[in-house]
Coordinates of C-alpha atoms and ligand atoms in Angstrom, one line a residue:
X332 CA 28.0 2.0 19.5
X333 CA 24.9 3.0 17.9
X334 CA 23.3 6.4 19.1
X335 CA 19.7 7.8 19.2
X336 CA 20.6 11.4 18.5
X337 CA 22.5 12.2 15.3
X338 CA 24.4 15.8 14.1
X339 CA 23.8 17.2 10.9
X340 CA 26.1 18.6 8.9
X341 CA 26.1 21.7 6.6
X342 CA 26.4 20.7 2.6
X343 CA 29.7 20.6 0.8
X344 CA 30.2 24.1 -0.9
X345 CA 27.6 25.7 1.8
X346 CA 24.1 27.0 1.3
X347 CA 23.5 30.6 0.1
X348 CA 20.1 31.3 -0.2
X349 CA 20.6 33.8 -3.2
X350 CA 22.9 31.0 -5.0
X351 CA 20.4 31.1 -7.8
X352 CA 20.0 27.6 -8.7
X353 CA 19.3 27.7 -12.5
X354 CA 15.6 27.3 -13.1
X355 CA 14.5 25.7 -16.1
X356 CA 10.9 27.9 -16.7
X357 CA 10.5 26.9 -20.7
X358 CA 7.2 25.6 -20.8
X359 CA 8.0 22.9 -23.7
X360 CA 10.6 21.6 -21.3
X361 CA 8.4 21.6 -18.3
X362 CA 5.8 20.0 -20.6
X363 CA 8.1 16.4 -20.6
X364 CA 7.7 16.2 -16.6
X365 CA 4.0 17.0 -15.6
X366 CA 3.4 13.5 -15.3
X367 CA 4.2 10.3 -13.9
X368 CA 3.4 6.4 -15.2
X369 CA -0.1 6.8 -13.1
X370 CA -0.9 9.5 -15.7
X371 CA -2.9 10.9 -12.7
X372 CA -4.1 14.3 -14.3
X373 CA -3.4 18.3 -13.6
X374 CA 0.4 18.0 -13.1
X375 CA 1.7 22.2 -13.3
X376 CA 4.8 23.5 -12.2
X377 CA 6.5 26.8 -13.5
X378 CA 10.3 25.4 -12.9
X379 CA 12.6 22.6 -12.6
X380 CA 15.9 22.5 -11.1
X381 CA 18.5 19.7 -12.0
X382 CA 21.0 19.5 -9.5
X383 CA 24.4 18.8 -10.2
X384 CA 25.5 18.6 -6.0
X385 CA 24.4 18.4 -3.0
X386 CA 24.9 22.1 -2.3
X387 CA 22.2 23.0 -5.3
X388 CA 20.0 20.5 -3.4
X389 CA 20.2 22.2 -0.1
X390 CA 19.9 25.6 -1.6
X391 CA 16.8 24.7 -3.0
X392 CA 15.4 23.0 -0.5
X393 CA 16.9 26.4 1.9
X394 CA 14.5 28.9 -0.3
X395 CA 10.4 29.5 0.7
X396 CA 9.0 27.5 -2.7
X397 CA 7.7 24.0 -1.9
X398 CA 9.9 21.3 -4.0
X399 CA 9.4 17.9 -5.8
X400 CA 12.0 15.8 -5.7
X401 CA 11.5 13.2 -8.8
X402 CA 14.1 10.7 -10.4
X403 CA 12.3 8.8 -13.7
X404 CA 9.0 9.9 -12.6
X405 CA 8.3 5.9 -12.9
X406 CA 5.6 6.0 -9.9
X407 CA 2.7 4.6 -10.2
X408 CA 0.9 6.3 -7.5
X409 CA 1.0 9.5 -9.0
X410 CA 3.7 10.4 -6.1
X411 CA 6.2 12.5 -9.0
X412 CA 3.7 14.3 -10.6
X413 CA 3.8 17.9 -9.4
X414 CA 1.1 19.7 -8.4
X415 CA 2.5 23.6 -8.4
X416 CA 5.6 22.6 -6.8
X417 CA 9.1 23.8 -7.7
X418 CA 10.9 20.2 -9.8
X419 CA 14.2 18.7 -8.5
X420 CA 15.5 16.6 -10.9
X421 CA 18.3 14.1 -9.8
X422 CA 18.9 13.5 -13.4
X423 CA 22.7 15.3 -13.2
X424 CA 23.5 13.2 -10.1
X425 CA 24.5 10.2 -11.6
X426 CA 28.0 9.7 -10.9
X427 CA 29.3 5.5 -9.8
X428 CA 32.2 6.3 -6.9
X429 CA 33.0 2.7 -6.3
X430 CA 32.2 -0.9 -6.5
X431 CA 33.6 -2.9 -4.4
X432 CA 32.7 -6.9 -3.6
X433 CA 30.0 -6.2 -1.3
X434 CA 28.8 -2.7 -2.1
X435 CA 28.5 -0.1 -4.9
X436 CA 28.4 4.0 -3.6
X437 CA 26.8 5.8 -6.3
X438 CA 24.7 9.4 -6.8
X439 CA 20.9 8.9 -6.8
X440 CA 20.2 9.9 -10.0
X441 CA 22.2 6.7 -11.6
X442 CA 19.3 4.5 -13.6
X443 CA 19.2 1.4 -12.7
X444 CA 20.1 0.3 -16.5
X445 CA 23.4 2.0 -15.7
X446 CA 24.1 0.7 -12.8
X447 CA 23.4 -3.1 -13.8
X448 CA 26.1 -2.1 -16.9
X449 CA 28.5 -0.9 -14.4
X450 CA 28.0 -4.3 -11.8
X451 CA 27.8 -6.5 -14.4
X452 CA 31.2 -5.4 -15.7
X453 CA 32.6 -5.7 -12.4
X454 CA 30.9 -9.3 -11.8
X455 CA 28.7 -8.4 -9.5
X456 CA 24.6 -8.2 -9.1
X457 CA 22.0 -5.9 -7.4
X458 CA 18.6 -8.0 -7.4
X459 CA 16.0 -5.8 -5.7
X460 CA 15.2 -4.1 -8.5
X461 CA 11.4 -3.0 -9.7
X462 CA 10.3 -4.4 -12.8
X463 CA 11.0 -0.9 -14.5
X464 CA 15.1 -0.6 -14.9
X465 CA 14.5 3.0 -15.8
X466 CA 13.9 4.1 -12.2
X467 CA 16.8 6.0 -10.2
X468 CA 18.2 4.5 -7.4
X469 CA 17.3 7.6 -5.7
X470 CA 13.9 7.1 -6.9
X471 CA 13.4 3.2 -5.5
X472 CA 15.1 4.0 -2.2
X473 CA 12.4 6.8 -1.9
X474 CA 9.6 4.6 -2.5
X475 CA 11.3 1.0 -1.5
X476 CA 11.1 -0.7 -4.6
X477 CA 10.5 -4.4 -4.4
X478 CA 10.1 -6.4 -7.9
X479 CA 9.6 -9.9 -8.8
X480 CA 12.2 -11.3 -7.0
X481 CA 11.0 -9.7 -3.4
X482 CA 10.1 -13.4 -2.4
X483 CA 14.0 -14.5 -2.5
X484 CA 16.1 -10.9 -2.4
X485 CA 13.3 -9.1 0.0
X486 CA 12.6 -4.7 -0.9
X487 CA 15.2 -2.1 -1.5
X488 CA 15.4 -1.4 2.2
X489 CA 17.6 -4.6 3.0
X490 CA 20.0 -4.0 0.3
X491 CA 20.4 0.1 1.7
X492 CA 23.9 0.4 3.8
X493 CA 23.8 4.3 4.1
X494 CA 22.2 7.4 2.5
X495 CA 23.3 11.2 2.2
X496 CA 19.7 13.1 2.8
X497 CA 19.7 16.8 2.7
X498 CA 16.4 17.8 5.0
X499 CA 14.2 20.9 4.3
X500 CA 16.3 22.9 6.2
X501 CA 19.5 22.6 4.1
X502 CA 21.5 20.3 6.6
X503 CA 22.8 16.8 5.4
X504 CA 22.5 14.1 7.7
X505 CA 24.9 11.3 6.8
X506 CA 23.2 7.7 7.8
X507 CA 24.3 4.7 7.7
X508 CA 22.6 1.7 8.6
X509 CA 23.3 0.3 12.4
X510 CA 24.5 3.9 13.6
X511 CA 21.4 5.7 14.6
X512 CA 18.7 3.8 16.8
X513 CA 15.4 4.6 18.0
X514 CA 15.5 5.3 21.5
X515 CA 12.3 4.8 24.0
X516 CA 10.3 6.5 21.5
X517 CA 12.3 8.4 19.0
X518 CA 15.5 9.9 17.3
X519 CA 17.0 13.1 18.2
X520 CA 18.5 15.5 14.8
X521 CA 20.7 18.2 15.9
X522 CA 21.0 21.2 13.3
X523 CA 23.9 22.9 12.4
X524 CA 22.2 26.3 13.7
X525 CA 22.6 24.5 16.9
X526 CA 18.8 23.5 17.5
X527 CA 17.0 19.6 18.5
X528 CA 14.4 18.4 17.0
X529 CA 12.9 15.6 18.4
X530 CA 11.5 12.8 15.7
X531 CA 9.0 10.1 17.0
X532 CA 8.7 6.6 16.1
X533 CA 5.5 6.1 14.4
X534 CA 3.1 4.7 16.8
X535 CA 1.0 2.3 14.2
X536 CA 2.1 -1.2 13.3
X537 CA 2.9 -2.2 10.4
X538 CA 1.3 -5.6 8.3
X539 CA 3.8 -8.7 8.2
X540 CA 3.9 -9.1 4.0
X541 CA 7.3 -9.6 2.3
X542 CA 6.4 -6.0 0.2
X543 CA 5.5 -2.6 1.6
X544 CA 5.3 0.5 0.3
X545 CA 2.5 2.5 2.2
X546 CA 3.1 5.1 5.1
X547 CA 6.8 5.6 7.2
X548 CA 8.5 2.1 8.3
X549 CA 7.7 2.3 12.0
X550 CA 9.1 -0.4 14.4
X551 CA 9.8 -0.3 17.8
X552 CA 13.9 0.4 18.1
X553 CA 13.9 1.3 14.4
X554 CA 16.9 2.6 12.7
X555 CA 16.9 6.8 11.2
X556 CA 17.8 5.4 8.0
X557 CA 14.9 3.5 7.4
X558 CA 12.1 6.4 8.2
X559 CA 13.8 7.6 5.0
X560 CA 13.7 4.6 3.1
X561 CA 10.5 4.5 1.9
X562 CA 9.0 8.0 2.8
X563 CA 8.7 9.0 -0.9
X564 CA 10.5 12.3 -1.0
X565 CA 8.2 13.7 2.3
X566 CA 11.5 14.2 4.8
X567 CA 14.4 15.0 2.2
X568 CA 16.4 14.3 -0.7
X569 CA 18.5 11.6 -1.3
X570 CA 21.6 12.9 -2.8
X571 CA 24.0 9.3 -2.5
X572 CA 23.7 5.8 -1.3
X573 CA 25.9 2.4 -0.4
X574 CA 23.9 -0.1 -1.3
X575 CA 24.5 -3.8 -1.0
X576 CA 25.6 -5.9 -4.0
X577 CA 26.4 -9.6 -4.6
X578 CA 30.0 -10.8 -5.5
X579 CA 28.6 -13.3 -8.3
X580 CA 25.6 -13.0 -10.5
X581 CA 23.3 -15.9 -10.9
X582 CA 22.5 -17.5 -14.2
X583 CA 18.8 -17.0 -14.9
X584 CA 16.4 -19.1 -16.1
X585 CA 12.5 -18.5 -17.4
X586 CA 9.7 -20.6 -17.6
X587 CA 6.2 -19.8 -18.7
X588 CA 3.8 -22.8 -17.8
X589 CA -0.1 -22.5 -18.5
X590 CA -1.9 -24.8 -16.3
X591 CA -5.2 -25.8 -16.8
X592 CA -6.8 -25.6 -13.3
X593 CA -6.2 -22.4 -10.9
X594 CA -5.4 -24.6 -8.0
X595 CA -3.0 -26.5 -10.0
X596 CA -0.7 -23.8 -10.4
X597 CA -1.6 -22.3 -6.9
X598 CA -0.5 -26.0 -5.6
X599 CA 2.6 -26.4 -7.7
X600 CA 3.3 -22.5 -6.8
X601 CA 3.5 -23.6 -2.8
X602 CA 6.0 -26.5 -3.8
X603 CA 8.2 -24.2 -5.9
X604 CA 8.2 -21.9 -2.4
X605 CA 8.9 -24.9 -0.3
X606 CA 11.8 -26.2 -2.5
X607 CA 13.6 -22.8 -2.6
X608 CA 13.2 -22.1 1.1
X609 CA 15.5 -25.8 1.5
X610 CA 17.6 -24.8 -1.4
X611 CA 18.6 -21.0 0.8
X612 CA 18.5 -22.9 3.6
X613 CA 21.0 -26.0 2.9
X614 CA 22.9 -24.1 0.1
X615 CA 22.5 -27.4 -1.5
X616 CA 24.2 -26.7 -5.4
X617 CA 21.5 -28.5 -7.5
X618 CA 18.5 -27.0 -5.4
X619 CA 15.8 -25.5 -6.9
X620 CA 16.5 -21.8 -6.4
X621 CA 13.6 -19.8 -7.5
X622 CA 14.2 -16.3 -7.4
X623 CA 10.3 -14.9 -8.7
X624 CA 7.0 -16.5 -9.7
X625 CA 4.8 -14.4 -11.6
X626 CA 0.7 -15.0 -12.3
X627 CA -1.5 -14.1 -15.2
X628 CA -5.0 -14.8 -14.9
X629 CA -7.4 -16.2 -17.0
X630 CA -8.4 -12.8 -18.4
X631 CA -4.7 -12.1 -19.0
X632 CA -4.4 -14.8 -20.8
X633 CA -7.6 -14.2 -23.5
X634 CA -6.3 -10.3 -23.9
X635 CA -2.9 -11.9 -24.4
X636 CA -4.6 -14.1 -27.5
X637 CA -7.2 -11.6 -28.6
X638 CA -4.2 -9.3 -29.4
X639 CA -2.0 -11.6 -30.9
X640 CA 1.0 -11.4 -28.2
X641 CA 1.5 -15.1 -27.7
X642 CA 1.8 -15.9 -31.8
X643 CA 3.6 -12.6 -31.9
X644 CA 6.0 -14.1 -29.2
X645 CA 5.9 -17.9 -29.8
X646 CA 4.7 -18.7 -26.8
X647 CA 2.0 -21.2 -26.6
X648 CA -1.1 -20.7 -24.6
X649 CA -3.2 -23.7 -25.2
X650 CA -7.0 -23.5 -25.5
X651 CA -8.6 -24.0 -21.9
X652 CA -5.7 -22.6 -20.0
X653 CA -7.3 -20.5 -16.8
X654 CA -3.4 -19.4 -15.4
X655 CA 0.3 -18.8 -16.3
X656 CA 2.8 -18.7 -14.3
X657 CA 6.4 -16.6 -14.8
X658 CA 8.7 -18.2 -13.4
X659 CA 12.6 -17.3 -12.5
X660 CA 14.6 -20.2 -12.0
X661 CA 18.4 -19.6 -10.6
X662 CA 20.9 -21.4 -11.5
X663 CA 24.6 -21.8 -11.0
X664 CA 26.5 -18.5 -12.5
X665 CA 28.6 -20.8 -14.9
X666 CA 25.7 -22.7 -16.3
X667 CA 25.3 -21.9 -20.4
X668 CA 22.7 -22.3 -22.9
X669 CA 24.6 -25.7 -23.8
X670 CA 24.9 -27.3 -20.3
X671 CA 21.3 -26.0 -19.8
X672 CA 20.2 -28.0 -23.0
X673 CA 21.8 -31.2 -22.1
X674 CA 20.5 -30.9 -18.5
X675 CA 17.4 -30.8 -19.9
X676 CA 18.0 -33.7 -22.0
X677 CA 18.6 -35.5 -19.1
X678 CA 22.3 -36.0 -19.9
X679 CA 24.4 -36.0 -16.9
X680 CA 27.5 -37.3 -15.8
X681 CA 27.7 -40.6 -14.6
X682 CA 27.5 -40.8 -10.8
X683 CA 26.6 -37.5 -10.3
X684 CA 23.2 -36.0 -9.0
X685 CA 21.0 -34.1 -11.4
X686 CA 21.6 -31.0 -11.8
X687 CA 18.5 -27.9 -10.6
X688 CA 17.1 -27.4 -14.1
X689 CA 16.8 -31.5 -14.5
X690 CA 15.1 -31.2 -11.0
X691 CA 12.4 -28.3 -12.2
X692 CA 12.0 -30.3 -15.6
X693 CA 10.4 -33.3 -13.2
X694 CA 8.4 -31.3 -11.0
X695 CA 6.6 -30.0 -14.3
X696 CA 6.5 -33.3 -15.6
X697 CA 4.8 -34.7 -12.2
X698 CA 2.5 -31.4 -12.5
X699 CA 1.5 -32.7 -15.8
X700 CA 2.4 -28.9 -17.4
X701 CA 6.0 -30.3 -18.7
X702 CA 4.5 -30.4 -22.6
X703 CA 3.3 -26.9 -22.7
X704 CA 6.2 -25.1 -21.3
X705 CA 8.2 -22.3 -22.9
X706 CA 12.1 -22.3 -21.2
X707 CA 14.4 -19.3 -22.0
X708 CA 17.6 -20.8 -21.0
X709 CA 20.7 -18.6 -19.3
X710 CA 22.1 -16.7 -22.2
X711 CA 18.8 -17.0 -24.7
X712 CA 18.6 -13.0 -24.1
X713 CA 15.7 -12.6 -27.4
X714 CA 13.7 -16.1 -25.9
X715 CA 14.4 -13.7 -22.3
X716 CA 12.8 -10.9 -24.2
X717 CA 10.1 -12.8 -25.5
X718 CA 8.8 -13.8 -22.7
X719 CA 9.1 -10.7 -20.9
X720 CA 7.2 -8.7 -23.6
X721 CA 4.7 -11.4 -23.0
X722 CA 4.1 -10.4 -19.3
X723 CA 4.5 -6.3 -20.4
X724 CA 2.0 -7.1 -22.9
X725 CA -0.7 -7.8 -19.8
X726 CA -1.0 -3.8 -18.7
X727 CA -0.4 -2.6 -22.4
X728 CA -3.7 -4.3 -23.6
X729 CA -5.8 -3.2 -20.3
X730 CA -4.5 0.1 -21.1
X731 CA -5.2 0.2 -24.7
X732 CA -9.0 -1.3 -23.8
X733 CA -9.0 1.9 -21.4
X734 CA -8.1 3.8 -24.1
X735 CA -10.5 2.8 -26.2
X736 CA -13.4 2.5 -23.8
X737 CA -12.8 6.6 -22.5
X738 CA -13.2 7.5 -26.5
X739 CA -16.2 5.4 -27.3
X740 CA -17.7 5.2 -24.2
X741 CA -17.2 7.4 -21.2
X742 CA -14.4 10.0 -21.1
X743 CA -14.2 9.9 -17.3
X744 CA -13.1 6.1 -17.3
X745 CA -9.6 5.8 -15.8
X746 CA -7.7 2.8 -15.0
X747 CA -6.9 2.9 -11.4
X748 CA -3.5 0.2 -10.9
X749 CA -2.0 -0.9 -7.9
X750 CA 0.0 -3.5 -6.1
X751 CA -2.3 -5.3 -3.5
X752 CA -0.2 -7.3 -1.2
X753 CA -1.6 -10.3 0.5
X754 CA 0.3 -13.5 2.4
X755 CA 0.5 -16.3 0.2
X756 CA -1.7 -18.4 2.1
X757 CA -5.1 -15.6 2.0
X758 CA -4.4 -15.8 -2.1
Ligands
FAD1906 C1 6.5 -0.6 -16.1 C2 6.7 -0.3 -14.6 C3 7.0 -1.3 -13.7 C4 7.2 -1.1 -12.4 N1 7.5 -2.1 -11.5 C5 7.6 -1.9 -10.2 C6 7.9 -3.0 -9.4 O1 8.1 -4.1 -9.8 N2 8.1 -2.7 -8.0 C7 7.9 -1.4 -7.5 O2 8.1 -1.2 -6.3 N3 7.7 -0.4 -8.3 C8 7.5 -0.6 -9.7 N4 7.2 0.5 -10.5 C9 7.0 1.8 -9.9 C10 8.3 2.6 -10.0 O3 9.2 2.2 -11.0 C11 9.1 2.5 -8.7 O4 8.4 3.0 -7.7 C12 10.5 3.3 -8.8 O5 11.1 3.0 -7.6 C13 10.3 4.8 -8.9 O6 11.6 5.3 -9.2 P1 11.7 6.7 -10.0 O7 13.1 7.0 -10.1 O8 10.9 6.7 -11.3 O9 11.0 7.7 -9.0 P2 9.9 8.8 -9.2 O10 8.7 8.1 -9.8 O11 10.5 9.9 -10.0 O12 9.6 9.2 -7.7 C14 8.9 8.4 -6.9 C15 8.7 9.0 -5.5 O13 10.0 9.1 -4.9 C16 10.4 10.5 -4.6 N5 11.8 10.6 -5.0 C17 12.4 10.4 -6.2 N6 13.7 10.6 -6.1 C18 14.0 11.0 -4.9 C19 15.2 11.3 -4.2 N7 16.4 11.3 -4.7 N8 15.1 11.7 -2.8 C20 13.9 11.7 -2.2 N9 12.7 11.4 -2.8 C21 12.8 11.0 -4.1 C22 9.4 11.3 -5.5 O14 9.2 12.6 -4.9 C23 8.2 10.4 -5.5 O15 7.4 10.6 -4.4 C24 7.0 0.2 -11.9 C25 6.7 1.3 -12.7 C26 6.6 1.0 -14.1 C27 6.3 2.2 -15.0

């Protein structure tokens, strides 16, 4: 029976406010974490902290100096760069309890690198993942990562069971999802020194888009655990999570398609979308199931040739192009290279319908891109790879460009990135 009101606990092994976390104060050592992927200038801080439990998190959190909880310091808003704050690094909290069919319990300082090791071992996937596999899990729960596949798998916060925070205070509340509801307009935490505090449901609403990273989640009869999901380090720190997993991983497919004509693509793009709704939706076996579809512009596409990246690559970009798309195909998780191959082909048994990646071959073919596309097949991991450095190669050149342009130019140029999140239809 959920409740609004919750009880915090104290932290295993206690807080003692003179338990004199080791601080890390050598200023070559500090140097490595001034900064996050924004580059967003004047990071300082005069000591870090790498926790090895949640009782050096609580006593850190216990003492007077404000803290910065950071995990790869992968943000690009410049959210894990410190600016005089104390540094907690989760980097020593990266232990895997258990994996189990439907769930994995780790520490949040695991990478996600190391955790897609550990499921893929056992068999199973975690698709939510941000572009960057680098990033602590503790690190996309705190800023609800949502990559490429967001338009099939959704953000981090629908793949979050339960999370181990430990507040400002010290306390630990343990949450786990379904448990603690919003009442009429709020949550009730009760502290182990015996005091309430009262928590209100923000009162804005928030914008219906598939990804969201900006502000608290606010809804009206919200759960606790997702004001935490999401709030970037501002109410606690994550110490452990249960997050969802998959029993079997998918076999992936990629696809880069120029198209000639901007609408083109935007059209073939909404068919794509329609096709893999019906595939969810009637779990039909030789659906299309597309799992992310990627854009690069026109002006992608010339840095992408003035620097060499497609030859580099092999990929071909033909003259006139004004969009490519990235696209993520699903496919069954026994499908290999060979069967892929022959699908392609057109080979099939007799009798029998054809198979998803015989499907997407047509649709290209009816969208008159079939000639110029470049397929990285389930198990091609280096074709994969090629492609991928294709689309990595987009923010390296507008980076280098920046580079370049702050030298020669103006040194007060800065590239400002960001994610800007509109429905599909207002593209
Ligand atoms: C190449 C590249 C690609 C990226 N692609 C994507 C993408 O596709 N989608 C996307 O959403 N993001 C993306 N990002 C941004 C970034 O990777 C994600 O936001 C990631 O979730 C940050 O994880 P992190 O461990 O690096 O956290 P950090 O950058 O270290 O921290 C981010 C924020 O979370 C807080 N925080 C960190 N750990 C904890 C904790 N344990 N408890 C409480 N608060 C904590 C920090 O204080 C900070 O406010 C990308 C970044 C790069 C460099």
């Amino acid at each position: 029976m959920p409740s609004s009101s919750i009880q915090a606990r104290a932290p295993q092994g206690g807080v003692k406010a003179d338990a004199g976390n080791h601080v890390q104060r050598d200023p070559d050592v500090l140097a490595g974490f001034l900064e996050d992927a924004a580059h967003f200038p004047g990071g300082h801080t005069d000591g870090l902290v790498a926790a090895t439990c949640e009782a050096d998190v609580a006593n850190l959190l216990h003492g007077s100096l404000p803290v910065l909880p950071v995990g790869a310091q992968s943000s690009l808003t410049g959210g894990a760069t410190p600016m005089g704050e104390v540094l907690l690094t989760t980097s020593r909290l990266n232990r895997i309890f258990k994996i189990t069919s439907d769930s994995v319990h780790l520490e949040a300082g695991v990478t996600l690198t190391d955790l897609d090791a550990a499921l893929r071992n056992a068999g199973r996937y975690y698709p939510p993942t941000p572009t960057f596999m680098g990033a602590f899990v503790g690190g996309t729960i705190a800023t609800n990562a949502a990559g490429a596949a967001t338009f099939k798998y959704g953000t981090t916060r629908e793949w979050v069971q339960a999370i181990t925070v430990v507040l400002p205070s010290g306390d630990v509340l343990d949450l786990e999802r379904g448990r603690v509801m919003a009442d009429g307009d709020g949550f009730e935490i009760r502290s182990t020194a015996g005091s309430t505090m009262r928590v209100p449901v923000p009162s804005y609403r928030l914008p219906q888009v598939a990804k969201l990273s900006a502000g608290y989640f606010a809804a009206t009869g919200m759960d606790l655990i997702d004001l935490f999901i999401g709030s970037e380090g501002t109410l606690g720190v994550i110490t452990e999570a249960r997050l969802r997993v998959l029993p079997t991983r998918p076999a992936l497919c990629l696809a880069f398609v120029p198209f000639a004509a901007r609408l083109s693509a935007l059209a073939f793009v909404r068919q794509l979308r329609g096709l893999a709704r019906d595939t969810w939706r009637t779990k039909d076996p030789h659906g299309i199931d597309i799992s992310a579809i990627e854009h690069m512009d026109v002006r992608c596409l010339e840095l992408l040739r003035e620097d060499g990246v497609d030859v580099a690559n092999g990929v071909n970009i033909p003259a006139g192009s004004d969009i490519a798309l990235l696209l993520t195909l699903e496919l069954p998780p026994d499908m290999t290279a060979e069967r892929a191959f022959d699908e392609i082909g057109g080979a099939r048994d007799p009798g029998a319908p054809d198979g998803a990646l015989r499907r997407f071959c047509r649709l290209l073919d009816a969208a008159g891109v079939l000639e110029d596309v470049d397929i990285a097949v389930p198990g091609d991991l280096a074709r994969a790879n090629q492609l991928l450095a294709v689309r990595e190669a987009v923010p390296a050149a507008v980076n280098q460009r920046i580079g370049r342009a702050k030298q020669a130019l103006d040194s007060r140029i800065e590239k400002t990135a960001a994610d800007m999140i509109v429905p599909f239809d207002r593209l």
